[in-house]
Structure formats: C-alpha cells, structure tokens
PDB file of C-alpha atoms in Angstrom:
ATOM      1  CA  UNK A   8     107.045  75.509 219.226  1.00 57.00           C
ATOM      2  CA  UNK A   9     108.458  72.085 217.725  1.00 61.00           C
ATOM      3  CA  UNK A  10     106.784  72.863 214.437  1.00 68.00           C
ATOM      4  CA  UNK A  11     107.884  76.206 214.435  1.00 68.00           C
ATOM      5  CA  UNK A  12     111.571  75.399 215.230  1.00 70.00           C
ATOM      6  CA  UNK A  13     110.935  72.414 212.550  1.00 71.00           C
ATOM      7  CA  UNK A  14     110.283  74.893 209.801  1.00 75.00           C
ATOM      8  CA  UNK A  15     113.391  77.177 210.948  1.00 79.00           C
ATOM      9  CA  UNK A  16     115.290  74.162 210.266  1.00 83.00           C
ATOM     10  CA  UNK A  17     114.372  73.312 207.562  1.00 84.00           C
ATOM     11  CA  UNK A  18     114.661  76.648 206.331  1.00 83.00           C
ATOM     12  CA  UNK A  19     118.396  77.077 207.179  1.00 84.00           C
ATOM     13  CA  UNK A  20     119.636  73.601 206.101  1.00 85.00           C
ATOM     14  CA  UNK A  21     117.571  74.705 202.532  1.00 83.00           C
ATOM     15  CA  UNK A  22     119.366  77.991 202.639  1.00 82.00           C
ATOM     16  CA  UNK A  23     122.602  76.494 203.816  1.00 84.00           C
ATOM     17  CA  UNK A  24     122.706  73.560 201.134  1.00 87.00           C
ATOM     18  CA  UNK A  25     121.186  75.721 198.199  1.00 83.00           C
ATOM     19  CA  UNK A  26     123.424  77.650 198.541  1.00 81.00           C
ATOM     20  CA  UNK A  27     126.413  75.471 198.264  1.00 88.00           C
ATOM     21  CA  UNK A  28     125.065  73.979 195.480  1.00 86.00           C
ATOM     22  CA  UNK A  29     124.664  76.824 193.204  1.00 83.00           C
ATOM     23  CA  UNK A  30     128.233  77.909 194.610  1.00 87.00           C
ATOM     24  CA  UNK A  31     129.705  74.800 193.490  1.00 90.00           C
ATOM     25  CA  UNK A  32     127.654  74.413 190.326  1.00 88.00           C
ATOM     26  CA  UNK A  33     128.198  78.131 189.308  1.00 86.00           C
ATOM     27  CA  UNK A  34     132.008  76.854 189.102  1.00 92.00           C
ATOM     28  CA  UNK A  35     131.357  73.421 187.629  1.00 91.00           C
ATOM     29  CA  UNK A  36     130.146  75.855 184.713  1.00 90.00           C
ATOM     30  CA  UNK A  37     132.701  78.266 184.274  1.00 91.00           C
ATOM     31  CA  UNK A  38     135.166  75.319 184.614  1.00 94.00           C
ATOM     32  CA  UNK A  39     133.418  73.732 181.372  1.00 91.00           C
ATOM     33  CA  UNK A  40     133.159  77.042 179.929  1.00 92.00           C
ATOM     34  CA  UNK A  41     136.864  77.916 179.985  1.00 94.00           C
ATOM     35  CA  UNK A  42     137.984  74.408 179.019  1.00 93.00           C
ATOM     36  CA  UNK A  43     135.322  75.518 175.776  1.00 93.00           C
ATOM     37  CA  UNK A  44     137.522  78.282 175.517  1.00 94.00           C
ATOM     38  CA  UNK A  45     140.582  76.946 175.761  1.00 96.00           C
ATOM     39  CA  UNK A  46     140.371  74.753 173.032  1.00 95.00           C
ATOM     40  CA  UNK A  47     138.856  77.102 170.801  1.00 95.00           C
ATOM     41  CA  UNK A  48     142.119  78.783 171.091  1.00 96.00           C
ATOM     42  CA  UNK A  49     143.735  75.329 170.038  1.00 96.00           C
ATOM     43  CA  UNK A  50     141.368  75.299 167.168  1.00 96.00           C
ATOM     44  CA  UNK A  51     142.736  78.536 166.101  1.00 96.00           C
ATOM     45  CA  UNK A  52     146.237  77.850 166.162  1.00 97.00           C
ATOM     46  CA  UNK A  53     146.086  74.308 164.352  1.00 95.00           C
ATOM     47  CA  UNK A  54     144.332  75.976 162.266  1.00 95.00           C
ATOM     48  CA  UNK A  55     146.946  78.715 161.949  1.00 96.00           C
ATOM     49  CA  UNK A  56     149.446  76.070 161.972  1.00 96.00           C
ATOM     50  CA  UNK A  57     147.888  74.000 159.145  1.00 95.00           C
ATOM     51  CA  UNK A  58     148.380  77.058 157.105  1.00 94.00           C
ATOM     52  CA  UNK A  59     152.191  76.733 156.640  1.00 94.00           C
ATOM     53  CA  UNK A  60     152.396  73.289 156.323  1.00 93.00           C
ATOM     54  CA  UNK A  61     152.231  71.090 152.831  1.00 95.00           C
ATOM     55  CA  UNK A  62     148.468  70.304 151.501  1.00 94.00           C
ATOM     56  CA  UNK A  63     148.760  67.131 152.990  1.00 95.00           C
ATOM     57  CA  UNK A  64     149.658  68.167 156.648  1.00 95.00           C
ATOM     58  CA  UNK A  65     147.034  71.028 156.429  1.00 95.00           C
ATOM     59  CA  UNK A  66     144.265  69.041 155.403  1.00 96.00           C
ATOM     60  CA  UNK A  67     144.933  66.839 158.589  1.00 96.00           C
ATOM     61  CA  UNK A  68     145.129  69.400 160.617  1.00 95.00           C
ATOM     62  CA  UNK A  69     142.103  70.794 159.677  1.00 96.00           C
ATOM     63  CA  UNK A  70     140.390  68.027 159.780  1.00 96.00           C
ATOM     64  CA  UNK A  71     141.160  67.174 163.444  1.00 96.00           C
ATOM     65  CA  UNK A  72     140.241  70.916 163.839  1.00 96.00           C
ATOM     66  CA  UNK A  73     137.349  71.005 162.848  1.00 96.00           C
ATOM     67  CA  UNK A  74     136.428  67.852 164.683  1.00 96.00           C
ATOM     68  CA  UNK A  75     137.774  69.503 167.654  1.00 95.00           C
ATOM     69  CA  UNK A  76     135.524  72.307 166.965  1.00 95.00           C
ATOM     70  CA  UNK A  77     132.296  70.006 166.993  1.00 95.00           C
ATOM     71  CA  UNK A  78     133.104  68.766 170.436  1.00 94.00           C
ATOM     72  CA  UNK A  79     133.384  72.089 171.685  1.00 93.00           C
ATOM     73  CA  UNK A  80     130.246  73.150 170.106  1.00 94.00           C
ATOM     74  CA  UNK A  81     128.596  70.531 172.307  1.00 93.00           C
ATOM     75  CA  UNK A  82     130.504  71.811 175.168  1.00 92.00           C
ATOM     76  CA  UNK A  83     128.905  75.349 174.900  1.00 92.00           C
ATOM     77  CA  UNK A  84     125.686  73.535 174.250  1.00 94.00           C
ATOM     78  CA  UNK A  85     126.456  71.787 177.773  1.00 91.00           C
ATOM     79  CA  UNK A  86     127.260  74.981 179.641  1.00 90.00           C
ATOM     80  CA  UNK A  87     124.131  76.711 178.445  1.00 92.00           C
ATOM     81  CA  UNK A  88     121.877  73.907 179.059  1.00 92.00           C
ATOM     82  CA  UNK A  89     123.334  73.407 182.320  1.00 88.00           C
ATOM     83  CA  UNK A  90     123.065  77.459 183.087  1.00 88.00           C
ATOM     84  CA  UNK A  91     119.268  77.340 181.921  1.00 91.00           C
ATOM     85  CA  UNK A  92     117.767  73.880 183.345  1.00 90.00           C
ATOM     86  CA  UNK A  93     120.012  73.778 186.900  1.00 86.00           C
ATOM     87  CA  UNK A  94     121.184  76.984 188.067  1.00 83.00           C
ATOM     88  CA  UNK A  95     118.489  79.177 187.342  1.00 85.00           C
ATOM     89  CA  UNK A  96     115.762  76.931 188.772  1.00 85.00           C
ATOM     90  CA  UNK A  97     117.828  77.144 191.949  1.00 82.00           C
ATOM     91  CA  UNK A  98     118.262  80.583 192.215  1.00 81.00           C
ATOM     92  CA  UNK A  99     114.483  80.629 191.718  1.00 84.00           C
ATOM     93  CA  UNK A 100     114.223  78.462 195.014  1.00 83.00           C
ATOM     94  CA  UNK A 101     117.101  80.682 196.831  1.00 80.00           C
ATOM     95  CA  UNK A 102     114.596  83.649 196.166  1.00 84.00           C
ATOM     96  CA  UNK A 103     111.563  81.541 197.572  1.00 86.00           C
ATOM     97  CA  UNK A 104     113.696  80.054 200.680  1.00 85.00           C
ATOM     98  CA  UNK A 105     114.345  83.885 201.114  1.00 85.00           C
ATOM     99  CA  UNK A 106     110.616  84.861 200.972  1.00 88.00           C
ATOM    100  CA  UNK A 107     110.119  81.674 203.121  1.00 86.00           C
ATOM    101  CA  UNK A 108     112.157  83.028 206.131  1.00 85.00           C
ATOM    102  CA  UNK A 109     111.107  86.451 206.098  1.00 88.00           C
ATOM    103  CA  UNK A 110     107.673  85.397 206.382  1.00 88.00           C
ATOM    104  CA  UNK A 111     108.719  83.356 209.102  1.00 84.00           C
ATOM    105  CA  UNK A 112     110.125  85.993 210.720  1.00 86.00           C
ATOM    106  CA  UNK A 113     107.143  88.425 210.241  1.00 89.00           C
ATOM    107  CA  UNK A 114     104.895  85.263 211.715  1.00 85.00           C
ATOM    108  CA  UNK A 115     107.532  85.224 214.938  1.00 83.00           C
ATOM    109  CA  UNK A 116     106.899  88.711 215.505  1.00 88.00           C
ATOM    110  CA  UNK A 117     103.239  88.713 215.110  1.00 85.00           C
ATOM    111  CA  UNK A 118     103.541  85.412 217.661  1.00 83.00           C
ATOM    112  CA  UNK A 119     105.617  87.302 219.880  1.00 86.00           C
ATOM    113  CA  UNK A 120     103.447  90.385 219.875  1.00 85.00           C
ATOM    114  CA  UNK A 121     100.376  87.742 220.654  1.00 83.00           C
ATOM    115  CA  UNK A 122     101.977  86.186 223.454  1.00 83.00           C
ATOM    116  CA  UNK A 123     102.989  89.511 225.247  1.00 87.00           C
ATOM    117  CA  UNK A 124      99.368  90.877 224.770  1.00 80.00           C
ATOM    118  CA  UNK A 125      98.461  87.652 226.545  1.00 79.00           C
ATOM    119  CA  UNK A 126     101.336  88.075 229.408  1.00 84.00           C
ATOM    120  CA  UNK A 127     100.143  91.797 229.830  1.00 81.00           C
ATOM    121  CA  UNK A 128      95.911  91.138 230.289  1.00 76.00           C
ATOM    122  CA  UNK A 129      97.174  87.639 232.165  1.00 78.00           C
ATOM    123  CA  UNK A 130      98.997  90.030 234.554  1.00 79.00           C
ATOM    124  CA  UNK A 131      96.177  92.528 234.768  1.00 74.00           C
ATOM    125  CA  UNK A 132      93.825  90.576 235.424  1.00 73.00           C
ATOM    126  CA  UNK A 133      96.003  88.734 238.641  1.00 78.00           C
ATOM    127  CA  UNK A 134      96.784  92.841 239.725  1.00 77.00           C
ATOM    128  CA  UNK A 135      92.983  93.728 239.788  1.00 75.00           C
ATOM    129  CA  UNK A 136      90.437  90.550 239.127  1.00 69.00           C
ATOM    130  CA  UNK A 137      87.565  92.378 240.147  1.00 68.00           C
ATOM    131  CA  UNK A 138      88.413  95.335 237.450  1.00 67.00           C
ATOM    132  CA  UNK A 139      86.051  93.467 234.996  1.00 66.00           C
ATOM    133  CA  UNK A 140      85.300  96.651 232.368  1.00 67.00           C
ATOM    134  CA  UNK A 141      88.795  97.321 231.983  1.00 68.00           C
ATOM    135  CA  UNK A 142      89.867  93.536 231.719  1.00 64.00           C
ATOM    136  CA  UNK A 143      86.687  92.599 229.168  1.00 67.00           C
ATOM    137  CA  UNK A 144      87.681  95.102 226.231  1.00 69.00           C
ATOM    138  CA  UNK A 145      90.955  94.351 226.158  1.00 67.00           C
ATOM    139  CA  UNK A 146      89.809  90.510 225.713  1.00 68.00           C
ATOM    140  CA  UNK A 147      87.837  91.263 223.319  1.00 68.00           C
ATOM    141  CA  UNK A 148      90.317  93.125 221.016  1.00 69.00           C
ATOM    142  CA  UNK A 149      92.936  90.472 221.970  1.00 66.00           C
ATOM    143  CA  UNK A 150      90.763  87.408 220.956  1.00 67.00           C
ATOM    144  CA  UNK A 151      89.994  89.520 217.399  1.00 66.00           C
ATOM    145  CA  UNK A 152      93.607  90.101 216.521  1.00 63.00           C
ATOM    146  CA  UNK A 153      93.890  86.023 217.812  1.00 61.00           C
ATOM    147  CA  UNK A 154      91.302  85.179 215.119  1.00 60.00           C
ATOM    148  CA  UNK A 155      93.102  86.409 212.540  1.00 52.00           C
TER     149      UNK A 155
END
C-alpha cells in the first residue's frame, strides 16, 4: 500500500509540476516571440523612416536597422530552439505521466477486483468450511488470475 500510494504521488506532483512548467514556459516563448515581433515592426519603420531623410541620416538608420534585424534573427532562432529542445520533450513526458496514471489506475482496479475475490472465498469458506468442492475451484481459479 505505501509503494502504491508512493507511485500516486509521485505521479500527481509529476503531473502537477509538468504541467506548470510547460504553462509557464509556453508563455516565456510567446513573450520572446512577440518582443521578435515587435521590433521587426521597429525595423520596418526606421527603415521607412530612413527613407525620407538625407543620405547621411538614412545610411545610419539603416545601419542600426539592420543590426537590429540580426538580433532579432537570433531571437527567432531562440524561440524555436527553445520550442523544439524544452517544450516538446515535456509534452512528451505529460503524455507518458498520462499513460503512467492510467495504468495505475487499471492496476488499482485489477487489485481491487483481487482483493474482493479474496474477501468473497475468505467469507465462504467461514459460512460453510466443510463445503470443500465448492471452496477448492474457486481457489484454484483465484490463485491463476493471482499468478498473473
């Protein structure tokens, strides 16, 4: 029973944490993502801007756009690397915690099912000890659904 409620545990606080982490991750990324887009925009209007201003002006401006573009090209490079080598792995182990419990929950039922098979010959065989050919089959079957 202590192993059993162990593994329940450990199950939910998984399921529990896992879950806030991809939660808080999933907006860490979209946070980066629309700061990426954001100054893309303000790439696009200094480069609009350095369009009406003198050649000197505009070649600044473009300049320090295009600059700006490079860091945002390792932004998007962030957000995608982050998407592919943290969050998906995660969801991967949200699946398995998922598979985890319901096999958990199909071994409680099988455990449950075991235990009331034993209750049920247990209280037989107190009702009518001396009933040995009905108690004996029943054993039987019992102890070869046990051994599985």
């Amino acid at each position: 029973i202590m192993q059993r409620a162990l593994g329940q545990n450990t199950v939910n606080n998984a399921e529990k944490y896992f879950g806030q982490f991809c939660v808080l991750l999933a907006a860490y990324t979209r946070k980066a993502a629309g700061l990426r887009d954001k100054a893309d925009l303000l790439v696009k209007q200094l480069l609009d801007f350095a369009n009406t201003e003198n050649p000197e002006m505009r070649t600044t401006l473009k300049n320090f756009a295009e600059e700006l573009a490079k860091v945002q090209d390792y932004r998007q490079a962030e957000v995608e690397r982050f998407e592919m080598k943290v969050i998906n792995p995660l969801r991967l182990y949200g699946t398995q915690i998922k598979q985890t419990r319901a096999e958990i929950k199909k071994f409680n039922k099988v455990r449950n099912n075991e235990i009331k098979q034993l209750e049920k010959l247990e209280r037989l065989r107190q009702k009518s000890p001396s009933d040995r050919h009905t108690i004996l089959p029943k054993k039987k079957n019992l102890r070869a659904v046990l051994s599985y």
